[in-house]
Short mmCIF file of C-alpha atoms in Angstrom, two decimals:
data_model
loop_
_atom_site.label_atom_id
_atom_site.label_comp_id
_atom_site.label_asym_id
_atom_site.label_seq_id
_atom_site.Cartn_x
_atom_site.Cartn_y
_atom_site.Cartn_z
CA MET A 1229 6.66 -24.95 12.11
CA GLY A 1230 4.26 -26.06 10.13
CA ALA A 1231 5.08 -26.87 7.10
CA GLY A 1232 8.67 -25.59 8.20
CA SER A 1233 8.87 -28.01 10.29
CA SER A 1234 11.77 -30.56 10.71
CA SER A 1235 11.33 -33.98 10.69
CA GLY A 1236 13.65 -34.75 13.01
CA GLY A 1237 12.36 -31.84 15.94
CA GLY A 1238 9.58 -30.83 18.42
CA LYS A 1239 6.17 -28.69 18.00
CA GLY A 1240 7.25 -24.83 17.03
CA GLN A 1241 10.56 -26.33 16.69
CA ILE A 1242 13.71 -25.83 14.33
CA THR A 1243 15.63 -29.00 13.64
CA THR A 1244 18.84 -27.73 13.08
CA ALA A 1245 22.51 -31.45 12.71
CA ARG A 1246 22.96 -30.72 16.05
CA GLY A 1247 19.89 -30.68 17.65
CA PRO A 1248 17.38 -27.51 18.73
CA ALA A 1249 18.03 -25.01 17.31
CA THR A 1250 20.54 -22.90 19.49
CA ALA A 1251 23.21 -21.98 16.48
CA ARG A 1252 23.61 -17.67 16.21
CA GLY A 1253 20.40 -17.41 18.08
CA SER A 1254 18.00 -19.51 20.00
CA LEU A 1255 14.37 -20.55 19.18
CA ARG A 1256 14.41 -22.29 23.22
CA ARG A 1257 10.85 -20.36 23.34
CA SER A 1258 9.25 -23.45 21.05
CA GLU A 1259 8.95 -26.41 23.55
CA GLY A 1260 5.73 -23.88 25.64
CA ASP A 1261 2.53 -22.01 22.83
CA ALA A 1262 4.74 -19.50 22.73
CA HIS A 1263 5.17 -19.92 18.61
CA HIS A 1264 1.52 -21.81 19.05
CA ALA A 1265 0.58 -19.22 15.87
CA MET A 1266 4.07 -20.66 14.42
CA ASP A 1267 2.40 -24.05 13.23
CA ASP A 1268 -1.14 -23.40 12.54
CA PRO A 1269 -1.24 -21.21 9.98
CA SER A 1270 -5.06 -21.16 11.07
CA LEU A 1271 -4.17 -20.43 13.88
CA ALA A 1272 -1.26 -17.55 12.35
CA ALA A 1273 -4.60 -16.30 10.56
CA LEU A 1274 -7.00 -15.60 13.10
CA ARG A 1275 -4.71 -13.23 15.11
CA LEU A 1276 -3.61 -11.22 12.49
CA ARG A 1277 -7.50 -11.28 11.66
CA ASP A 1278 -8.03 -10.04 15.90
CA LEU A 1279 -5.60 -7.75 16.27
CA LYS A 1280 -6.44 -5.90 12.82
CA SER A 1281 -10.28 -5.36 14.29
CA ARG A 1282 -8.89 -3.93 17.43
CA GLN A 1283 -6.34 -1.53 15.96
CA LEU A 1284 -7.20 -0.72 12.74
CA ASP A 1285 -7.48 2.71 12.88
CA ALA A 1286 -4.83 2.82 14.61
CA LEU A 1287 -2.89 1.55 11.13
CA SER A 1288 -0.22 2.86 9.30
CA GLU A 1289 -1.20 1.94 5.98
CA THR A 1290 2.58 0.47 5.86
CA ASP A 1291 0.46 -1.48 8.51
CA LYS A 1292 -2.09 -2.30 6.76
CA ALA A 1293 -0.29 -3.31 3.59
CA ASP A 1294 2.28 -5.82 6.32
CA ILE A 1295 -1.29 -7.75 7.77
CA GLU A 1296 -2.97 -8.16 4.01
CA TYR A 1297 -0.01 -9.58 2.76
CA ALA A 1298 0.54 -11.75 5.70
CA LEU A 1299 -3.68 -13.16 5.18
CA ARG A 1300 -2.96 -13.42 2.05
CA VAL A 1301 0.44 -15.93 2.07
CA LEU A 1302 -1.88 -17.45 5.06
CA ALA A 1303 -4.75 -18.46 2.82
CA THR A 1304 -2.37 -20.29 0.79
CA LEU A 1305 0.39 -22.10 2.89
CA GLN A 1306 -3.11 -23.41 4.65
CA LYS A 1307 -3.44 -26.16 1.51
CA PRO A 1308 -0.66 -28.05 2.35
CA GLU A 1309 -0.90 -29.48 -1.34
CA ASN A 1310 1.18 -25.76 -2.53
CA ILE A 1311 3.65 -26.22 0.21
CA ARG A 1312 7.38 -27.55 0.65
CA PRO A 1313 9.15 -27.46 2.78
CA VAL A 1314 13.29 -25.77 2.45
CA ILE A 1315 14.50 -25.94 5.76
CA THR A 1316 16.18 -29.42 5.80
CA PRO A 1317 17.01 -31.36 9.24
CA SER A 1318 20.15 -30.04 8.48
CA ASP A 1319 19.84 -26.43 7.99
CA GLU A 1320 21.88 -23.78 10.13
CA VAL A 1321 19.40 -21.54 11.87
CA ASP A 1322 21.38 -18.22 11.03
CA LYS A 1323 20.35 -14.75 13.56
CA ASP A 1324 17.66 -12.72 10.88
CA THR A 1325 15.64 -15.76 10.91
CA ALA A 1326 15.66 -17.01 14.56
CA ASN A 1327 14.57 -12.97 15.62
CA TYR A 1328 11.65 -13.05 13.23
CA VAL A 1329 10.19 -15.76 15.07
CA GLU A 1330 11.57 -14.56 18.15
CA THR A 1331 9.93 -11.34 17.39
CA PHE A 1332 6.05 -12.98 16.55
CA SER A 1333 6.01 -14.60 19.97
CA ILE A 1334 7.05 -12.21 21.88
CA ALA A 1335 6.07 -9.03 19.76
CA GLY A 1336 3.47 -7.51 21.83
CA ALA A 1337 4.08 -8.27 25.52
CA GLU A 1338 2.70 -5.15 27.50
CA GLY A 1339 -0.46 -6.19 26.69
CA PRO A 1340 -3.81 -5.80 24.53
CA GLY A 1341 -4.14 -2.33 26.98
CA SER A 1342 -0.93 -1.16 25.21
CA LYS A 1343 -0.93 0.53 22.47
CA THR A 1344 2.52 0.16 21.63
CA GLY A 1345 2.18 -3.53 22.34
CA HIS A 1346 -0.99 -3.61 19.84
CA HIS A 1347 1.54 -2.09 16.55
CA TRP A 1348 4.08 -4.10 17.51
CA SER A 1349 2.57 -7.38 17.69
CA LEU A 1350 0.87 -6.20 14.04
CA ARG A 1351 3.49 -6.13 12.61
CA GLY A 1352 5.78 -8.37 14.53
CA ALA A 1353 2.45 -11.56 13.58
CA ALA A 1354 3.30 -9.95 9.46
CA LEU A 1355 7.58 -11.00 10.23
CA GLY A 1356 6.54 -13.41 11.87
CA ILE A 1357 3.90 -14.81 8.89
CA ARG A 1358 6.71 -13.95 5.76
CA PHE A 1359 9.28 -15.91 7.94
CA MET A 1360 6.81 -19.10 6.86
CA ALA A 1361 7.43 -17.84 3.53
CA ARG A 1362 10.92 -17.79 3.34
CA ILE A 1363 11.35 -21.74 5.16
CA SER A 1364 7.98 -22.77 3.01
CA SER A 1365 7.81 -21.43 -0.44
CA PRO A 1366 4.24 -22.40 -2.78
CA ARG A 1367 4.40 -23.53 -5.79
CA ASP A 1368 2.11 -23.98 -8.04
CA VAL A 1369 -0.27 -21.03 -6.62
CA GLY A 1370 0.10 -18.04 -9.42
CA ASP A 1371 -0.76 -15.20 -8.93
CA SER A 1372 -2.79 -15.70 -5.07
CA VAL A 1373 0.38 -14.63 -3.16
CA PRO A 1374 2.39 -11.69 -3.75
CA ASP A 1375 6.04 -13.01 -4.44
CA ALA A 1376 6.20 -15.11 -1.64
CA SER A 1377 9.06 -15.92 -1.77
CA ILE A 1378 11.27 -12.41 -0.94
CA PHE A 1379 11.13 -13.22 2.77
CA HIS A 1380 12.04 -8.35 3.63
CA ARG A 1381 10.37 -6.85 0.77
CA PRO A 1382 8.42 -4.55 1.01
CA PRO A 1383 4.23 -5.28 -0.46
CA PHE A 1384 5.18 -1.70 -1.86
CA ILE A 1385 7.89 -2.92 -4.10
CA ASP A 1386 7.04 -4.50 -6.95
CA GLY A 1387 9.07 -4.84 -10.96
CA SER A 1388 8.81 -1.49 -11.50
CA ILE A 1389 11.95 -1.87 -9.06
CA HIS A 1390 14.25 -3.44 -11.41
CA GLU A 1391 13.24 -1.02 -14.46
CA TRP A 1392 14.25 2.78 -15.65
CA GLY A 1393 12.59 5.12 -14.63
CA MET A 1394 9.99 3.79 -11.86
CA ASP A 1395 8.29 6.71 -9.62
CA MET A 1396 10.89 7.15 -6.73
CA PHE A 1397 7.99 9.74 -4.94
CA ASP A 1398 5.40 6.67 -6.07
CA LEU A 1399 7.90 4.58 -3.74
CA ALA A 1400 8.41 7.33 -0.51
CA LYS A 1401 4.47 7.87 -0.83
CA ALA A 1402 3.71 4.72 -0.13
CA ALA A 1403 7.13 3.95 2.16
CA GLU A 1404 5.40 6.81 3.80
CA GLY A 1405 8.60 8.94 4.17
CA ARG A 1406 11.57 6.60 3.75
CA PRO A 1407 12.29 5.64 0.90
CA LEU A 1408 15.55 5.56 1.61
CA THR A 1409 16.38 2.63 4.07
CA MET A 1410 13.00 0.33 1.60
CA VAL A 1411 14.74 0.42 -0.80
CA GLY A 1412 18.43 0.09 0.67
CA LEU A 1413 16.88 -2.44 2.56
CA PHE A 1414 15.63 -4.61 -0.93
CA PHE A 1415 19.31 -3.92 -1.81
CA PHE A 1416 21.30 -5.28 0.47
CA ASP A 1417 18.99 -8.79 0.32
CA TYR A 1418 18.94 -8.78 -3.54
CA TYR A 1419 22.06 -8.94 -3.72
CA SER A 1420 22.86 -11.22 -0.99
CA LEU A 1421 24.58 -8.77 1.26
CA VAL A 1422 23.38 -9.71 4.66
CA GLN A 1423 23.90 -13.28 4.56
CA GLU A 1424 27.28 -12.83 2.89
CA TYR A 1425 29.07 -10.29 4.79
CA ASN A 1426 27.44 -11.09 8.23
CA LEU A 1427 25.45 -7.49 8.89
CA ASP A 1428 23.76 -7.44 11.37
CA ARG A 1429 20.82 -6.07 9.72
CA THR A 1430 19.61 -4.02 13.08
CA LYS A 1431 21.96 -1.60 12.32
CA LEU A 1432 21.68 -1.40 9.37
CA ARG A 1433 18.06 -0.60 9.52
CA SER A 1434 19.37 2.00 12.34
CA PHE A 1435 22.38 3.32 9.30
CA LEU A 1436 19.89 3.62 6.73
CA THR A 1437 16.88 5.20 8.88
CA THR A 1438 19.84 8.20 10.03
CA VAL A 1439 20.83 8.85 6.62
CA GLU A 1440 17.89 8.92 5.81
CA GLY A 1441 17.06 11.10 8.47
CA GLU A 1442 19.72 13.57 8.06
CA TYR A 1443 18.83 14.00 4.16
CA GLN A 1444 17.34 18.08 4.93
CA ASN A 1445 13.93 18.85 3.18
CA ASN A 1446 15.34 20.59 -0.27
CA PRO A 1447 13.58 20.42 -3.63
CA TYR A 1448 16.66 18.27 -4.89
CA HIS A 1449 18.85 17.23 -2.60
CA ASN A 1450 16.75 14.96 -0.41
CA ASN A 1451 16.14 11.17 0.93
CA ILE A 1452 13.92 10.83 -2.11
CA HIS A 1453 16.50 11.30 -4.87
CA ALA A 1454 19.33 9.83 -2.48
CA ALA A 1455 16.88 6.05 -3.05
CA ASP A 1456 16.65 6.68 -6.90
CA VAL A 1457 20.72 6.86 -7.52
CA MET A 1458 20.62 3.64 -5.73
CA GLN A 1459 17.52 2.52 -8.05
CA THR A 1460 19.28 3.81 -11.56
CA ILE A 1461 22.68 2.37 -9.65
CA HIS A 1462 21.02 -0.67 -9.89
CA CYS A 1463 19.93 -0.84 -13.26
CA PHE A 1464 23.95 0.03 -13.81
CA ILE A 1465 24.48 -4.06 -12.47
CA GLN A 1466 21.17 -5.19 -13.90
CA ALA A 1467 22.70 -4.07 -17.54
CA GLY A 1468 25.98 -5.29 -17.73
CA MET A 1469 28.32 -3.79 -14.42
CA GLY A 1470 27.98 -6.62 -12.15
CA GLU A 1471 29.95 -8.97 -15.19
CA VAL A 1472 33.02 -8.00 -13.06
CA LEU A 1473 31.75 -6.19 -9.87
CA SER A 1474 32.74 -8.56 -6.47
CA THR A 1475 29.70 -8.86 -4.04
CA LEU A 1476 31.99 -6.33 -2.24
CA GLU A 1477 32.20 -3.17 -4.94
CA VAL A 1478 27.96 -3.62 -5.09
CA LEU A 1479 27.95 -3.16 -0.84
CA ALA A 1480 30.03 -0.62 -0.79
CA LEU A 1481 28.65 1.61 -4.57
CA LEU A 1482 25.11 0.83 -3.24
CA LEU A 1483 26.41 2.29 -0.52
CA SER A 1484 28.10 5.69 -1.32
CA ALA A 1485 25.02 5.78 -3.64
CA ALA A 1486 23.29 5.85 -0.30
CA VAL A 1487 24.82 8.62 1.77
CA HIS A 1488 25.95 10.84 -0.79
CA ASP A 1489 24.39 14.19 -0.92
CA VAL A 1490 23.46 13.05 2.70
CA GLY A 1491 23.11 16.59 5.53
CA HIS A 1492 23.19 18.88 1.84
CA THR A 1493 22.30 21.78 2.82
CA GLY A 1494 21.02 22.85 -0.61
CA GLN A 1495 23.39 25.17 -2.27
CA ASN A 1496 26.17 23.59 -4.58
CA ASN A 1497 30.16 24.57 -3.56
CA ALA A 1498 30.03 26.83 -5.19
CA TYR A 1499 27.81 29.53 -2.40
CA HIS A 1500 29.77 27.76 0.82
CA VAL A 1501 32.82 29.18 -1.08
CA ASN A 1502 32.46 32.37 -1.72
CA ALA A 1503 30.18 32.59 1.69
CA GLY A 1504 32.96 31.84 3.59
CA THR A 1505 31.12 28.82 5.17
CA GLU A 1506 32.02 26.78 8.08
CA PHE A 1507 31.75 23.64 5.78
CA ALA A 1508 34.27 25.74 2.88
CA ARG A 1509 37.24 26.50 5.77
CA THR A 1510 36.54 22.46 6.99
CA TYR A 1511 36.73 21.05 3.94
CA ASN A 1512 39.65 24.62 2.05
CA ASP A 1513 37.12 25.25 -0.04
CA ARG A 1514 37.30 21.81 -2.23
CA SER A 1515 34.30 19.77 -3.14
CA VAL A 1516 33.53 21.32 -0.32
CA MET A 1517 29.87 19.42 -0.18
CA GLU A 1518 30.55 15.95 -0.95
CA ASN A 1519 33.89 15.67 1.95
CA HIS A 1520 30.89 16.55 4.09
CA HIS A 1521 28.54 13.89 2.89
CA ILE A 1522 30.95 11.83 3.04
CA ALA A 1523 33.04 12.25 7.14
CA LEU A 1524 28.87 12.70 8.28
CA ALA A 1525 28.41 9.42 7.01
CA PHE A 1526 30.79 8.12 8.56
CA ARG A 1527 30.26 10.14 11.41
CA LEU A 1528 26.32 8.09 11.46
CA LEU A 1529 28.23 5.05 10.97
CA GLU A 1530 30.50 4.53 13.81
CA ARG A 1531 27.90 4.80 16.21
CA GLU A 1532 26.71 2.11 17.85
CA GLU A 1533 23.26 1.06 16.72
CA ASN A 1534 25.06 1.85 13.16
CA ASN A 1535 27.33 0.31 12.29
CA PHE A 1536 26.00 -2.11 10.56
CA LEU A 1537 29.71 -2.97 8.78
CA ALA A 1538 31.38 -3.93 12.06
CA GLY A 1539 31.36 -7.39 10.64
CA LEU A 1540 33.74 -6.93 7.71
CA ASP A 1541 37.80 -7.97 8.44
CA LYS A 1542 40.15 -4.33 8.69
CA LYS A 1543 40.83 -5.25 4.07
CA GLN A 1544 37.24 -5.15 3.56
CA PHE A 1545 36.24 -1.89 5.36
CA LYS A 1546 39.40 -0.56 3.30
CA ALA A 1547 38.48 -1.18 0.86
CA VAL A 1548 35.01 0.05 1.04
CA ARG A 1549 35.78 3.08 2.60
CA LYS A 1550 37.65 3.92 -0.51
CA ILE A 1551 34.81 3.13 -3.10
CA MET A 1552 33.32 5.29 -1.21
CA ILE A 1553 35.40 8.65 -1.06
CA ASP A 1554 36.30 7.70 -4.52
CA SER A 1555 32.93 7.61 -5.85
CA ILE A 1556 31.31 9.95 -4.10
CA LEU A 1557 34.02 12.59 -4.84
CA ALA A 1558 33.42 11.87 -8.17
CA THR A 1559 30.31 14.08 -8.33
CA ASP A 1560 31.31 16.94 -8.24
CA MET A 1561 30.07 18.68 -10.49
CA ALA A 1562 34.11 19.97 -10.68
CA THR A 1563 35.44 17.43 -12.03
CA HIS A 1564 32.55 16.15 -14.39
CA PHE A 1565 34.19 16.59 -18.22
CA ALA A 1566 37.90 15.19 -17.08
CA ILE A 1567 35.37 11.90 -16.00
CA VAL A 1568 33.87 11.91 -19.35
CA ALA A 1569 37.04 12.12 -21.06
CA ASP A 1570 38.43 9.49 -19.18
CA PHE A 1571 36.21 7.33 -18.26
CA SER A 1572 35.17 7.17 -22.61
CA ALA A 1573 38.84 6.51 -23.95
CA THR A 1574 39.13 3.43 -21.29
CA ALA A 1575 35.73 2.20 -22.53
CA SER A 1576 36.51 2.22 -26.02
CA ALA A 1577 40.16 0.40 -25.65
CA ALA A 1578 38.09 -2.74 -22.29
CA GLY A 1579 35.40 -3.17 -24.75
CA GLY A 1580 30.99 -3.12 -24.19
CA LEU A 1581 29.74 -5.29 -20.75
CA GLY A 1582 26.66 -7.67 -21.15
CA GLN A 1583 26.27 -7.41 -24.06
CA ASP A 1584 22.79 -9.58 -25.01
CA LYS A 1585 21.20 -7.56 -21.91
CA LYS A 1586 18.36 -5.60 -22.48
CA MET A 1587 18.35 -2.52 -19.38
CA ARG A 1588 13.54 -2.64 -19.02
CA LEU A 1589 11.62 0.91 -18.76
CA LYS A 1590 9.00 1.78 -16.90
CA GLY A 1591 6.75 0.01 -17.23
CA GLU A 1592 8.35 -3.22 -19.04
CA SER A 1593 6.93 -4.75 -16.05
CA LYS A 1594 2.96 -3.86 -15.49
CA LYS A 1595 2.73 -4.64 -19.69
CA SER A 1596 4.26 -7.81 -19.44
CA GLY A 1597 2.41 -9.41 -16.30
CA ARG A 1598 5.95 -10.27 -13.94
CA GLU A 1599 6.15 -8.29 -10.45
CA THR A 1600 8.87 -8.63 -8.94
CA ASP A 1601 10.71 -11.93 -9.80
CA ARG A 1602 9.78 -14.21 -8.06
CA ASN A 1603 10.75 -16.75 -6.37
CA LYS A 1604 15.18 -15.71 -6.74
CA TYR A 1605 16.21 -16.05 -4.23
CA SER A 1606 16.91 -19.29 -2.35
CA HIS A 1607 17.70 -20.05 1.50
CA GLY A 1608 18.58 -16.82 2.82
CA GLY A 1609 17.08 -14.63 0.02
CA LYS A 1610 19.45 -14.83 -1.85
CA ALA A 1611 19.23 -14.15 -6.69
CA LYS A 1612 20.94 -16.35 -8.36
CA ALA A 1613 23.98 -15.32 -9.94
CA GLU A 1614 22.80 -14.35 -13.18
CA GLU A 1615 19.30 -12.33 -11.92
CA SER A 1616 21.50 -10.85 -9.99
CA GLY A 1617 23.85 -9.34 -12.97
CA LEU A 1618 26.33 -10.71 -10.50
CA THR A 1619 27.97 -13.20 -13.49
CA GLY A 1620 31.08 -13.82 -11.61
CA ASP A 1621 32.86 -13.81 -15.34
CA THR A 1622 36.48 -14.36 -15.48
CA SER A 1623 36.54 -14.86 -19.01
CA GLY A 1624 39.29 -12.59 -21.78
CA ARG A 1625 36.75 -9.79 -22.79
CA LEU A 1626 36.49 -8.47 -18.78
CA SER A 1627 39.43 -8.93 -18.22
CA ALA A 1628 40.68 -5.12 -18.59
CA TRP A 1629 37.10 -4.09 -16.26
CA GLU A 1630 38.97 -6.22 -14.11
CA GLU A 1631 41.79 -3.65 -13.80
CA PRO A 1632 42.17 -2.36 -10.71
CA GLU A 1633 42.13 1.11 -11.93
CA HIS A 1634 39.88 0.22 -14.66
CA LYS A 1635 37.23 -0.74 -12.43
CA SER A 1636 37.67 1.93 -10.03
CA LEU A 1637 36.88 4.57 -12.87
CA PHE A 1638 33.91 2.43 -13.79
CA LEU A 1639 32.93 2.27 -10.02
CA LYS A 1640 33.25 6.99 -10.41
CA PHE A 1641 31.76 6.87 -13.02
CA ALA A 1642 28.51 5.49 -12.34
CA LEU A 1643 28.12 6.51 -8.81
CA HIS A 1644 28.40 10.20 -11.43
CA CYS A 1645 26.36 8.72 -13.99
CA ALA A 1646 23.28 8.73 -12.05
CA ASP A 1647 23.24 11.39 -9.50
CA ILE A 1648 22.62 12.85 -13.14
CA ALA A 1649 20.22 10.71 -14.74
CA ASN A 1650 17.58 12.33 -14.07
CA SER A 1651 16.80 13.33 -17.65
CA ALA A 1652 18.24 10.69 -19.04
CA LYS A 1653 14.95 9.50 -17.18
CA PRO A 1654 11.28 9.01 -18.61
CA TRP A 1655 9.40 12.62 -19.22
CA GLU A 1656 6.80 11.85 -16.13
CA THR A 1657 9.36 10.77 -13.86
CA SER A 1658 12.22 13.37 -15.47
CA GLU A 1659 10.56 16.66 -15.50
CA PRO A 1660 9.65 17.11 -11.62
CA TRP A 1661 13.01 16.69 -11.25
CA ALA A 1662 13.64 19.11 -13.30
CA ASP A 1663 11.16 21.98 -11.65
CA ARG A 1664 12.38 20.55 -8.30
CA VAL A 1665 16.27 21.36 -9.22
CA LEU A 1666 15.33 24.33 -9.87
CA ASN A 1667 13.59 25.47 -7.47
CA GLU A 1668 16.36 25.27 -5.38
CA PHE A 1669 18.65 26.75 -7.44
CA PHE A 1670 17.04 29.70 -7.79
CA HIS A 1671 16.59 30.36 -3.33
CA GLN A 1672 20.15 29.75 -3.52
CA GLY A 1673 20.29 32.56 -6.19
CA ASP A 1674 18.07 34.27 -3.99
CA LEU A 1675 20.28 33.73 -0.94
CA GLU A 1676 23.21 35.12 -3.29
CA LYS A 1677 21.72 37.96 -4.46
CA GLU A 1678 20.10 38.87 -0.21
CA LYS A 1679 24.73 37.55 1.32
CA SER A 1680 25.52 40.64 -1.76
CA LEU A 1681 28.11 37.10 -3.00
CA PRO A 1682 27.71 36.66 -6.85
CA VAL A 1683 25.11 34.74 -8.24
CA SER A 1684 25.53 31.96 -9.51
CA PRO A 1685 24.86 30.11 -13.25
CA LEU A 1686 21.01 28.96 -13.88
CA CYS A 1687 20.58 30.38 -10.13
CA ASP A 1688 18.77 34.01 -10.79
CA ARG A 1689 15.04 33.02 -11.65
CA GLU A 1690 14.42 36.40 -13.18
CA SER A 1691 17.07 35.26 -16.23
CA THR A 1692 16.87 31.64 -16.57
CA VAL A 1693 14.62 30.15 -18.91
CA LYS A 1694 13.57 26.89 -17.12
CA LYS A 1695 13.63 24.38 -21.57
CA LYS A 1696 16.94 26.63 -22.61
CA SER A 1697 18.28 25.31 -18.54
CA GLN A 1698 17.65 22.26 -19.65
CA MET A 1699 18.00 21.53 -22.92
CA GLY A 1700 21.39 22.23 -22.52
CA PHE A 1701 22.46 20.29 -19.51
CA ILE A 1702 21.45 17.41 -21.64
CA ASP A 1703 23.68 18.85 -25.55
CA PHE A 1704 26.99 19.87 -23.12
CA ILE A 1705 25.96 17.29 -19.54
CA VAL A 1706 24.15 14.60 -19.65
CA LYS A 1707 24.67 13.65 -23.56
CA PRO A 1708 28.02 13.42 -23.09
CA THR A 1709 27.82 11.22 -20.29
CA TYR A 1710 25.76 8.49 -22.01
CA GLU A 1711 27.70 7.70 -24.74
CA ALA A 1712 30.64 8.02 -23.07
CA MET A 1713 28.42 5.25 -20.48
CA SER A 1714 26.55 3.52 -23.89
CA ILE A 1715 29.93 1.82 -24.87
CA ALA A 1716 30.54 0.31 -21.25
CA LEU A 1717 27.26 -1.12 -21.40
CA PRO A 1718 25.23 -0.78 -24.33
CA ALA A 1719 22.09 -1.39 -23.19
CA VAL A 1720 21.71 1.46 -20.84
CA GLY A 1721 22.47 3.74 -24.19
CA ARG A 1722 19.49 1.70 -26.29
CA VAL A 1723 17.43 2.92 -23.74
CA THR A 1724 18.33 5.93 -22.62
CA LEU A 1725 20.25 7.96 -26.43
CA PRO A 1726 16.09 7.11 -27.38
CA ILE A 1727 15.15 9.12 -23.95
CA LEU A 1728 17.81 11.93 -24.29
CA ALA A 1729 16.36 12.77 -27.08
CA GLU A 1730 12.83 13.58 -27.13
CA ASN A 1731 12.61 14.53 -23.19
CA ARG A 1732 15.51 16.97 -25.44
CA GLU A 1733 12.57 17.62 -28.20
CA ARG A 1734 9.38 17.73 -25.43
CA TRP A 1735 11.30 20.93 -23.87
CA SER A 1736 11.89 22.30 -26.87
CA LYS A 1737 8.34 23.22 -28.07
CA LEU A 1738 8.02 24.88 -24.93
CA PRO A 1739 7.09 28.50 -24.29
CA ASP A 1740 10.19 30.29 -22.35
CA LEU A 1741 9.64 30.94 -18.79
#
């Protein structure tokens, strides 16, 4: 295993305290030449270049990025002075590690004549090299390796993932239409949720992929919006919310964001109630779409191939389910004014969190030369507590927010706040979403007219004025929401309230269209 090998094991073999690594995953194939490419970075590089050259035309952009990433890592790993071992003879090899090493050695077994075999050989090789990067941490190599310590990070996820107002449309293109899956996997690694709760990574990926496929091709309520809401939740956690959240609550909140609009039909609750749809009949005219999202999410989770939460005990699963139900129901705009008033009063009494936090604005990573927080992860991918935002602080000033009733309200309000965040994002991010939501509204209005139903507010393309609709949404919905959030998370207010004022000003200067 090159620099990642333990001195106590044979060539190509990781040794644990129990001997050859078999705990929670087998590496027994390593005695032959199955892992010869993993033993020597130069051989691995040759294999990668060979595979790449033979199937260059068949490669997707993601495949090409994977290979280029792997080759750059290898270029550094071939320099012994840049390597220091992270895995020691006493380390237990986890299931993911074993699986990825095994993937590298056997992927593409169908043979060179098989296109499918080549595709998985390339992916397997790239993942194998990333495994090397994980167990061998480059030292003093500057920017020559793109975040080599981050094992599961797709190459197109950079420092902007931590910024308020990142362009999720760009990430969706780079992810080949799978932004929710890629962002979801990244955050589950970033907060060490897979390791801490013994989650099945294969089933997690399957679940996220399945959920992403259930998002319809709506202009607004789609998989890109879901990924965007998840990333917004991450910003709240970084801004101080993480000081009072357990990792299980982070898991539940991120998961809620991922599924909060799954299966959305592109019409709101008023339409379904007025049209008497099957959804309205099923959920008795109450929070129709929100109930549908929750029910569908758990039906998808029940599938054997998707049930990545099987490792949770009953108490943990019950807690996750409750947070998801409560939080997603709170995204119903019918409850908006009540939850804003409740949260504002609670935050005023409980006080603010993250007083010393600074929420990063879009573009700051590039200006400062920062990438995706290099060397954030220790062995296993765990983020340092102070960097992930999960400080575990239990001082007196946090006690009010740690009360179950207040914590529950915070979780619900955070998802609602993230769901309507677009107007509080920088103009270049916000304006395209405004076009999308109005486009979706107008489609609904056309359908309502066709069915002789009452036309819902903002859904009549003949009478709705775009700039006035957005100014009103900022004035009466988004600004009061973020003023309330800024009491609890001052770092959020310092960034979003000036943006809201600027965006409103820009809308006011546009013609009445």
